[in-house]
XYZ file of C-alpha atoms in Angstrom:
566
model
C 5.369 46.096 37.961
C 4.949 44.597 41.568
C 4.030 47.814 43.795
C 3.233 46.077 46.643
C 4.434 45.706 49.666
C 4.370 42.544 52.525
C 1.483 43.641 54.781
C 3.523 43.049 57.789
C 6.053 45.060 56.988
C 3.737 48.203 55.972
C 2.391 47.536 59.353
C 5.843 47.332 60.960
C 5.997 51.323 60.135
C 2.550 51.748 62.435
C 3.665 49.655 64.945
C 7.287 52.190 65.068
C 4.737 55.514 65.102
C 6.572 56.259 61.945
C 3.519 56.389 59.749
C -0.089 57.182 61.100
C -3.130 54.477 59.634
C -4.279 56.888 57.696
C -0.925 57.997 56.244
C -0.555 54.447 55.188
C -3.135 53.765 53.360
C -2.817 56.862 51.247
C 0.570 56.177 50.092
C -0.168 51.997 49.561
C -3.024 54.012 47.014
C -0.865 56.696 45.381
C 2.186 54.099 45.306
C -0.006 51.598 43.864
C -1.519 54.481 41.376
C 2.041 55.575 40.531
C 3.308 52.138 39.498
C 5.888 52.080 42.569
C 6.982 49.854 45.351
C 5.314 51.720 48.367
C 9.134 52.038 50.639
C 10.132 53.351 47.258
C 7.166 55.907 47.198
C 7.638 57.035 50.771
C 11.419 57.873 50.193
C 10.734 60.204 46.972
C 8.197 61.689 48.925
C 9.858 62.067 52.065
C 7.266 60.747 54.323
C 10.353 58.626 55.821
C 13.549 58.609 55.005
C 15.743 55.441 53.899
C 17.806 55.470 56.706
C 14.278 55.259 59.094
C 13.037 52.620 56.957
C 16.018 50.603 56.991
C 16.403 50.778 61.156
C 12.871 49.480 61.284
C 13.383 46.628 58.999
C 16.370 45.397 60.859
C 14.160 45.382 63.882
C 12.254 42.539 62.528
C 14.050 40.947 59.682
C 18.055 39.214 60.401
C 18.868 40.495 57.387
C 22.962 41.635 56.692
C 22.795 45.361 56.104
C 25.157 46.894 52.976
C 26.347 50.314 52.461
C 25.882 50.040 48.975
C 27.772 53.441 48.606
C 30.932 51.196 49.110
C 30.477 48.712 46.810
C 32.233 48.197 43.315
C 29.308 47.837 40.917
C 31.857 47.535 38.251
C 32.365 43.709 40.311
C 29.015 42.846 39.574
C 29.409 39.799 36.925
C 27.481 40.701 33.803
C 25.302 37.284 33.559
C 23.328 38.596 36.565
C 22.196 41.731 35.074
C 18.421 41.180 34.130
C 17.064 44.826 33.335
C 13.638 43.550 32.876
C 13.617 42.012 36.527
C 15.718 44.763 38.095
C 13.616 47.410 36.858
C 10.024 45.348 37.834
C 11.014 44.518 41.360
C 13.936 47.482 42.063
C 16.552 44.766 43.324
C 20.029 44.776 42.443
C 22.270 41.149 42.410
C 25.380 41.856 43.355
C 27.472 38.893 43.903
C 27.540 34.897 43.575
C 29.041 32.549 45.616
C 28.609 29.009 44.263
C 24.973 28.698 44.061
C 23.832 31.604 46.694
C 22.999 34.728 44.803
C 22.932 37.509 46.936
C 20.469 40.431 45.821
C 20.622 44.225 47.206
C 16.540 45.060 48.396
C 14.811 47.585 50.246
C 12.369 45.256 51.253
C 13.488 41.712 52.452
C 9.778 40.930 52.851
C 9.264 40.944 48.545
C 9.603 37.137 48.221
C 8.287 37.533 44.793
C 11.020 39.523 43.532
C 13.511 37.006 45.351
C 11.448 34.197 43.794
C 12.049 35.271 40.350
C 15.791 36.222 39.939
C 15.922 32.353 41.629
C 14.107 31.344 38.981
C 15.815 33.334 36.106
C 19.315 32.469 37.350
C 18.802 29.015 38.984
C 20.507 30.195 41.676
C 19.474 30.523 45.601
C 18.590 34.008 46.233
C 19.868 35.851 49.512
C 18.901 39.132 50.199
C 20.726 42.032 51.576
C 19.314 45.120 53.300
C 20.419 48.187 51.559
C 18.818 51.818 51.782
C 16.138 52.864 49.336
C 17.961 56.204 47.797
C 21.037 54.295 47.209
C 19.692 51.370 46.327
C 17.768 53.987 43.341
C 20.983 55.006 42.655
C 22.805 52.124 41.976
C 20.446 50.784 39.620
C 20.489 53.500 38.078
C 24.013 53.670 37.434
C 24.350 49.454 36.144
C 21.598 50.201 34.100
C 22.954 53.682 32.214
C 25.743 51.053 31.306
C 23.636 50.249 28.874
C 23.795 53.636 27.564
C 27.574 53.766 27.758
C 27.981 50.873 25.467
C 25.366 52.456 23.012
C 27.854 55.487 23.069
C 30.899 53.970 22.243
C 29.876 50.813 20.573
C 30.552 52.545 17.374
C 27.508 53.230 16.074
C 26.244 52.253 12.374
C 22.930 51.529 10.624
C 22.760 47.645 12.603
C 22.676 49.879 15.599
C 19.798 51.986 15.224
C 17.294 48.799 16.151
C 15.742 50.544 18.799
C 14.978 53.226 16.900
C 11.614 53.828 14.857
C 13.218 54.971 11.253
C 10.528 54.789 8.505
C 11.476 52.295 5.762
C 10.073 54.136 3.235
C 12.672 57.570 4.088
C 15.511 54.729 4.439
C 14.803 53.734 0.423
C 14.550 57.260 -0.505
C 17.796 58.707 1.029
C 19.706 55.214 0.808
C 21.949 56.672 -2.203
C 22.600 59.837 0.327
C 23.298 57.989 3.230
C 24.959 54.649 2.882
C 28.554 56.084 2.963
C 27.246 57.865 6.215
C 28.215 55.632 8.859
C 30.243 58.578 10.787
C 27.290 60.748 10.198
C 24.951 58.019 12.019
C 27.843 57.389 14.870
C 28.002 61.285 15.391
C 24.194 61.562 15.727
C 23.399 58.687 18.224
C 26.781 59.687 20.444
C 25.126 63.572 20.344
C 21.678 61.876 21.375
C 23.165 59.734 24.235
C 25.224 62.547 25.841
C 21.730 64.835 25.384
C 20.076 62.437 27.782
C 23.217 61.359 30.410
C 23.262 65.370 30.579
C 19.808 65.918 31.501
C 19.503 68.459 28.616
C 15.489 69.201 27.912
C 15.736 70.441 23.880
C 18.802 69.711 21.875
C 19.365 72.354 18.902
C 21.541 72.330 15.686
C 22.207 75.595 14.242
C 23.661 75.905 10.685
C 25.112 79.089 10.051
C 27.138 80.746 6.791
C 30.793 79.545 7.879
C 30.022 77.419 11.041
C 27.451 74.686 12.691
C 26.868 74.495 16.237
C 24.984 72.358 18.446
C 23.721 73.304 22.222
C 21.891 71.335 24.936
C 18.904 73.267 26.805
C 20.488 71.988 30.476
C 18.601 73.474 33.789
C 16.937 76.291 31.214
C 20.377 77.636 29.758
C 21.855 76.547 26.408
C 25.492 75.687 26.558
C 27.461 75.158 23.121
C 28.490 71.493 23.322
C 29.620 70.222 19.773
C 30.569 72.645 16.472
C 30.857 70.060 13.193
C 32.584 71.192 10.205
C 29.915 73.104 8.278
C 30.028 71.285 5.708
C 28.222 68.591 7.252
C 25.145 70.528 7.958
C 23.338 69.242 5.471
C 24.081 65.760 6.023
C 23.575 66.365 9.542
C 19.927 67.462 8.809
C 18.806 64.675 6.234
C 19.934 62.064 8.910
C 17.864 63.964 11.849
C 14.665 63.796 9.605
C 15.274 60.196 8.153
C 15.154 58.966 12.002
C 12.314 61.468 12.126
C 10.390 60.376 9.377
C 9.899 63.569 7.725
C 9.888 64.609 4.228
C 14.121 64.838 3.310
C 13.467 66.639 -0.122
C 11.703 69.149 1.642
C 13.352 72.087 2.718
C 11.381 74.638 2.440
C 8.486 74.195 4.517
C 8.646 73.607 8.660
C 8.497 70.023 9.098
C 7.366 68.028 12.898
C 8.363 64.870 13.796
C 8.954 62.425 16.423
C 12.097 59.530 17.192
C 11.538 57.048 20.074
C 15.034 56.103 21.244
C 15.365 52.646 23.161
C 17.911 52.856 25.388
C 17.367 49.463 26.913
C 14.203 46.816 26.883
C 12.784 48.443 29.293
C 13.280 52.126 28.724
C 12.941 54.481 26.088
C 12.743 58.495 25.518
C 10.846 60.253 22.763
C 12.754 63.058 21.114
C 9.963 65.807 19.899
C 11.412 66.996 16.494
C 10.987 70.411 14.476
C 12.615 71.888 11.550
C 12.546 75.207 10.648
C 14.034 76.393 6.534
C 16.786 79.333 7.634
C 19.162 81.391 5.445
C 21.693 78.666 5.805
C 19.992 75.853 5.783
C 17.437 73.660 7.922
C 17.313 74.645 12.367
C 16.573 71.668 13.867
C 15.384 71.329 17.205
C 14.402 68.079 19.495
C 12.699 68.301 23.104
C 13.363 65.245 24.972
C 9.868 64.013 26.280
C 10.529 62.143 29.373
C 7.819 60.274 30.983
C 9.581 60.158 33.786
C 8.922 63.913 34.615
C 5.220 63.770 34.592
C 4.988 61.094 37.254
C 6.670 63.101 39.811
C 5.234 63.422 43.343
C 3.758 66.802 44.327
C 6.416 66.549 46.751
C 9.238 66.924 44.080
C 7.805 69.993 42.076
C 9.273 72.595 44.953
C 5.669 73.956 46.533
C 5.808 75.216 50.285
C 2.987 72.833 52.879
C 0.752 75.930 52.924
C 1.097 76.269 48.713
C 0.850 72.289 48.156
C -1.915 71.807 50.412
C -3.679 74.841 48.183
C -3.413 72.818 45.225
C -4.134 69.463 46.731
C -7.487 71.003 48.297
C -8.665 72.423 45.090
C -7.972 69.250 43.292
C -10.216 67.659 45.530
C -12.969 70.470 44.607
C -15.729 68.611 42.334
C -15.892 71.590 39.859
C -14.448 74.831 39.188
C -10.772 75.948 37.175
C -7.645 75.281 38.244
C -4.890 77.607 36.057
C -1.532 77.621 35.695
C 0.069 80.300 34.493
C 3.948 81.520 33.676
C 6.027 81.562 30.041
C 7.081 78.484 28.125
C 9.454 76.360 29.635
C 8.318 77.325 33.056
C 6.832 73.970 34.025
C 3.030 74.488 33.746
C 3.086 70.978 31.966
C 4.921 68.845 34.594
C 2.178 71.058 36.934
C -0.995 69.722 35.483
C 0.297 66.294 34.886
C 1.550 66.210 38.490
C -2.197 67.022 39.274
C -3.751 65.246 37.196
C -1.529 61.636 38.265
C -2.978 62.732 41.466
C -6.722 62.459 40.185
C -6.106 59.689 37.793
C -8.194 56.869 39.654
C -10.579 54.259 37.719
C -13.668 56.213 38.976
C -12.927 59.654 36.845
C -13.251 59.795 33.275
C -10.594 62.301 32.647
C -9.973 64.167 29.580
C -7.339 66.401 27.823
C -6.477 68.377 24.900
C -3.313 69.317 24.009
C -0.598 70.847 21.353
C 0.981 68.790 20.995
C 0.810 65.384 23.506
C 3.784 65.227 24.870
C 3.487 62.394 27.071
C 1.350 59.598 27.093
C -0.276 59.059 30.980
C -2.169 55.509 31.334
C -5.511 55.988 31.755
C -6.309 59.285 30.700
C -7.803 60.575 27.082
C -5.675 62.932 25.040
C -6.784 64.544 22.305
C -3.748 65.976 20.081
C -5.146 69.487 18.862
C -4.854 69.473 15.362
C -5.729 72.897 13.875
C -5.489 71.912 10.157
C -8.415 69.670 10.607
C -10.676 71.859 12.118
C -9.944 69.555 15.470
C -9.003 73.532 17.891
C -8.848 73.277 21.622
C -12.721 74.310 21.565
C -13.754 72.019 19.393
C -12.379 68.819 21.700
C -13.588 70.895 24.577
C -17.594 70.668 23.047
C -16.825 66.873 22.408
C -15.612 66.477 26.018
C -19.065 67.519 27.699
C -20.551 64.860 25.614
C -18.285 62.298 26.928
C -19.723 62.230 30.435
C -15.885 64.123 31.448
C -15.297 64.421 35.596
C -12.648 66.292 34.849
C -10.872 67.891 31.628
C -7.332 69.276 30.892
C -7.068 72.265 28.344
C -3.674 72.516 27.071
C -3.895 76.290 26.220
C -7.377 79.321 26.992
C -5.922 81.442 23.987
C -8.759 82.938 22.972
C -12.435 84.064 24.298
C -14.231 80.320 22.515
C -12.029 78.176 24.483
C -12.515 80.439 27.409
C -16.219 80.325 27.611
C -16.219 76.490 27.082
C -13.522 76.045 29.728
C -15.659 78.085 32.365
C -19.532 76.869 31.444
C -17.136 73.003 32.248
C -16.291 74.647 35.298
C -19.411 75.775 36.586
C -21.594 72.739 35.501
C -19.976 69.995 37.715
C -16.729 69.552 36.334
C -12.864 70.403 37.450
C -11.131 72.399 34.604
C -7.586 72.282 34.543
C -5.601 74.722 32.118
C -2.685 77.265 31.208
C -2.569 81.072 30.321
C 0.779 82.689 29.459
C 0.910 85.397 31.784
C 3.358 86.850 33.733
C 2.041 86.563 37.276
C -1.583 84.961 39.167
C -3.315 88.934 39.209
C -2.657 89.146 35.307
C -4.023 85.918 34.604
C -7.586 87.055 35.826
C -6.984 90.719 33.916
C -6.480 88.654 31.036
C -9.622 87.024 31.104
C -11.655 89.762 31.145
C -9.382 91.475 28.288
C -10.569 88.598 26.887
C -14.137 89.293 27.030
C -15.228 86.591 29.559
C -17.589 88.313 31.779
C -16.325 89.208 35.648
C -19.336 87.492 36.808
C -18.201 84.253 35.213
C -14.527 84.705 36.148
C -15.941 85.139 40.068
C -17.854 81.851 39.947
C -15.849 79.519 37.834
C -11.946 80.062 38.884
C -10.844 78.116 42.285
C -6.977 78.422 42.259
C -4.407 80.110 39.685
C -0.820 79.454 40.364
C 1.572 81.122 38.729
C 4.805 79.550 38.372
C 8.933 80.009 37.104
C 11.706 77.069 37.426
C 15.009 78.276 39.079
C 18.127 76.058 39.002
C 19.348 74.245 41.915
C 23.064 74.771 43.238
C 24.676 71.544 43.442
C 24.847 69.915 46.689
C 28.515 68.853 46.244
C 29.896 72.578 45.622
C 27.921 75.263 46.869
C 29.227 77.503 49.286
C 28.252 79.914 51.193
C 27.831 83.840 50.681
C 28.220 87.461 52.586
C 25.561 89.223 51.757
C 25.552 92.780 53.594
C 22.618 93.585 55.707
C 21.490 96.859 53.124
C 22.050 94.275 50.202
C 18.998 91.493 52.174
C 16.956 94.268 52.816
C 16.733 95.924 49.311
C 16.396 92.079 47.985
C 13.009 91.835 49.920
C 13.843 90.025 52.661
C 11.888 91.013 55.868
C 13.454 91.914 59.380
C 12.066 88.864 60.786
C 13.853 86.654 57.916
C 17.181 88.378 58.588
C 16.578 88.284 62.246
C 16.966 83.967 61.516
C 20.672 84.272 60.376
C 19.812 82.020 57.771
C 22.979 81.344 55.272
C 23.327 82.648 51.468
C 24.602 80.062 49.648
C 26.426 80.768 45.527
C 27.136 78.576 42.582
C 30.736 77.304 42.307
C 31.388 74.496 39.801
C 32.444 70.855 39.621
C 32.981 68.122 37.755
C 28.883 66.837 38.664
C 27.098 70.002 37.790
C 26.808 72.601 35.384
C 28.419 75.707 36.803
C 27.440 75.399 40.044
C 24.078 74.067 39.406
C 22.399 70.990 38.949
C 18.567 70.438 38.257
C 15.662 72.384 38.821
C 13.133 73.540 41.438
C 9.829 74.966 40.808
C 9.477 78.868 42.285
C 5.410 79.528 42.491
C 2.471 82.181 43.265
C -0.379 80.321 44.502
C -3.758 82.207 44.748
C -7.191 81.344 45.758
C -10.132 82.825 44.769
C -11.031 84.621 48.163
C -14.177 86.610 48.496
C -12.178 89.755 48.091
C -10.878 88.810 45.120
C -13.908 87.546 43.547
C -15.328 91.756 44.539
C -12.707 93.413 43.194
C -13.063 91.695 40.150
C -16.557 92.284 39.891
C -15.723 96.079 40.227
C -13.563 96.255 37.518
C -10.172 96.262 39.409
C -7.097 95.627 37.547
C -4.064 93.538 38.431
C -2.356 96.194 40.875
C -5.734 95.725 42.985
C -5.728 92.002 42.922
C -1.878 92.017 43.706
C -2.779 94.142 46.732
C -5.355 92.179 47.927
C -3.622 88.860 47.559
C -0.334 90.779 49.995
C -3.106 91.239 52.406
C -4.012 87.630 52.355
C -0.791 86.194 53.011
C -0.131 85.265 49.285
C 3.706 84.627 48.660
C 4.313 86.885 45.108
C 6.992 84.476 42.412
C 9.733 86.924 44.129
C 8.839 86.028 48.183
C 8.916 82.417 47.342
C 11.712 82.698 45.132
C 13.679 84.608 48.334
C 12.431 81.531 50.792
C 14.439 79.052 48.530
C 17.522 81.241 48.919
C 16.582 80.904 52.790
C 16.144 77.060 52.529
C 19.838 76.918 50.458
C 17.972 75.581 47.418
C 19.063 78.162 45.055
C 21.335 81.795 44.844
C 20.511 85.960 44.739
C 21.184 85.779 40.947
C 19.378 82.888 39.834
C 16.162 84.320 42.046
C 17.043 87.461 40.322
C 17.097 86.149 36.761
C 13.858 84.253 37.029
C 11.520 86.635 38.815
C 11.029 90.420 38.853
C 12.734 92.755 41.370
């Protein structure tokens, strides 16, 4: 992918006093580290915004500005979609006019890309000035097309080329499943609508007299499909066919993966399990989205004093970083979010994990595979032969992996892992419940952040909310927060969300280990003493941070209610 970015024009943002030296070279690293054009790394991470970008650019470059917002991208003839080249160089054509192409661009200056839809479409390529965001957007939108036609195409077996069906299962269930072309439709359509939806695990249920299906969506489970019941097992033997898992066996648990190509140039894995129930086989499918691990730090929802925390301690040489919170909560997205960050050709970075969920370039996983004898302590020993800088533990679950994890941390390397426990003072009580000495726990452990995800309220319908003064005080908000006359904002509904909200924001407790801390541990304090101590140091608990995105009009009361404690 061509991340870079004309030299002059980078400059152009120095010359404006939009960007400092220093804050330019950083993101021309990152955006080259993250595989993105740098204007497009600077939007997502709001170091300037699109419309700033786009003012500067027509300072220097006579280029006609679009409001792409305006533009039928239904008019856009077919022949000069190239998915391949509009993905690689994030341009958009959007019109011809005898043999002058005219291509939608952040950045005029990217001859290359210019250079190259010439050469694909013999054509004369002119480019227009559009903002970043919607520029994103629009792609986005011509390329899902792709995934519209895949959903009512009519789906049969011819269909299924992008996806990885073992031959093998095909020959063994061919007598089952040749009349099945519904069957196969029904699946793919189910699939498609899964990922247009933004659902995270899809799940179908048989039961005695009826079949459901429900999309995780924003962390909730909404009913979405119920098939005759009848079908269930038909349902099931196609699901583990694409899965290539055993179809004669139903009485054992069963994991499996599907890769799904939605065009040439992307694809989601589906993350498959099956589990034998009174009424036949629970299947259930997390959609692994690479996508989600290559998000900024930016994205994930940290306050400046809680991301600059995290950022310093990544920087540390040695010592643990852990996350902590229950599953689903986002400790994954967390670590990978960090470890993108450290992911440069000078560390040797290594991670196990149950299971690898997403692949990230330049980094060795290990898939923890108990059965084998191959445990999370077990790849951890193996690491510290491998010359590691830093290593990624999927799971401490026991005192073995502990121990390992913290003689890493306190011999020159940065340990990154995840505890399930409810809050950053329990995490350290659980360690020495564990039986790791306090000593250890002192020396080794930098930074524990405890995390939840909370949905957003959609832009397009929220509105706002009288909340009585008693009501904002029993909450936990403090005089000085009232005193701001910020605005409550609830969920409504509308046709782009999912009752009022629409995607996620991460809600987190992010401790340091202070030289207070480190003594009351060494005393023997418990969790109410660390909790006490971390007040006193200006910590934010899950529920104060989870009350400052209510202030901020990110999220409502009840969804800060539902995800953290009173």
């Amino acid at each position: 992918m061509n991340t870079t970015t004309n030299i002059g024009l980078a400059g152009l943002f120095v010359r404006k006093g939009l960007l400092s030296d220093k804050q330019l070279n950083q993101s021309a690293d990152r955006a080259e580290r993250e595989q993105v054009p740098l204007i497009r790394y600077l939007v997502q991470h709001k170091l300037l915004s699109a419309k700033q970008i786009t003012q500067a650019i027509q300072t220097e470059y006579p280029t006609p500005w679009l409001d792409i917002k305006q533009f039928d991208l239904e008019q856009i003839p077919p022949e000069l979609i190239n998915a391949k080249l509009i993905e690689k160089h994030k341009c958009l054509p959007l019109s011809q006019k005898g043999s002058r192409l005219f291509i939608a661009t952040s950045d005029p200056s990217n001859y290359n890309a210019l250079e190259e839809f010439q050469f694909s479409l013999s054509l004369t390529a002119e480019p227009i000035l559009v903002e970043d965001d919607a520029l994103a957007r629009a792609i986005d939108k011509v390329l899902e097309e792709g995934i519209d036609e895949l959903d009512m195409a009519g789906l049969d077996e011819g269909s299924l080329a992008g996806i990885d069906v073992a031959e093998e299962k095909k020959e063994e269930d061919e007598g089952e499943q040749k009349d099945d072309a519904p069957i196969v439709i029904y699946i793919n359509k189910i699939l498609v609508d899964a990922i247009r939806r933004g659902a995270s695990d899809l799940h179908f249920e048989p039961y005695e007299k009826s079949y459901r299906i429900r999309f995780r969506i924003d962390g909730i489970l909404h009913t979405v499909s119920e098939p005759p019941v009848a079908l269930a097992s038909r349902l099931s033997a196609r699901l583990k066919v694409m899965s290539r898992l055993d179809i004669a066996e139903r009485r054992l648990p069963q994991d499996g993966r599907i890769k799904l190509k939605l065009s040439k140039t992307k694809s989601i894995d589906f993350r498959v399990s099956t589990l034998p129930t009174l009424f036949g086989e629970k299947i259930v499918m997390r959609i692994l989205d690479s996508s989600s691990a290559m998000l900024g730090i930016e994205m994930l929802g940290y306050e400046p004093d809680q991301k600059a925390l995290y950022e310093d301690n990544l920087a540390k040489p040695q010592g643990m970083i852990l996350v902590t919170g229950p599953t689903g909560s986002g400790k994954t997205v967390s670590l990978y979010t960090g470890l993108n960050i450290l992911n440069t050709e000078e560390r040797n970075i290594s991670t196990a994990e149950d299971p690898v969920e997403i692949n990230l370039s330049g980094i060795n996983q290990v898939h923890i595979n108990n059965k084998a004898g191959l445990t999370f302590a077990s790849a951890l020993r193996s690491f510290l032969r491998q010359d590691p800088d830093i290593v990624m533990v999927g799971e401490i679950r026991d005192l073995e992996t502990a121990e390992i994890a913290i003689k890493a941390a306190q011999t020159g390397h940065l340990v990154l892992s995840t505890l399930h426990t409810n809050s950053a003072a329990e995490t350290l009580t659980r360690l020495m419940n564990m039986g790791v000495p306090a000593y250890n726990i002192a020396g080794s452990v930098n930074l524990i952040i405890a995390q939840r995800l909370g949905r957003r309220l959609c832009k397009s319908c929220k509105a706002p909310e009288e909340v009585p003064l008693e009501q904002l005080q029993e909450l936990g908000f403090t005089d000085e927060q009232i005193a701001t006359n910020f605005t409550v904002y609830k969920p409504v509904g509308c046709d782009d969300c999912a009752g009022g909200y629409k995607g996620r924001v991460g809600i987190y407790e992010v401790m340091p280990m202070t030289e207070k801390i480190a003594a009351i541990i060494m005393e023997g304090g418990n969790a109410l003493d660390i909790s006490l101590q971390m007040e006193q140091d200006g910590v934010n608990t899950l529920r104060k941070s989870g009350l400052l995105k209510v202030m901020q009009g990110v999220t409502s009361i009840a969804e800060v209610n539902r995800v953290t404690s009173a």
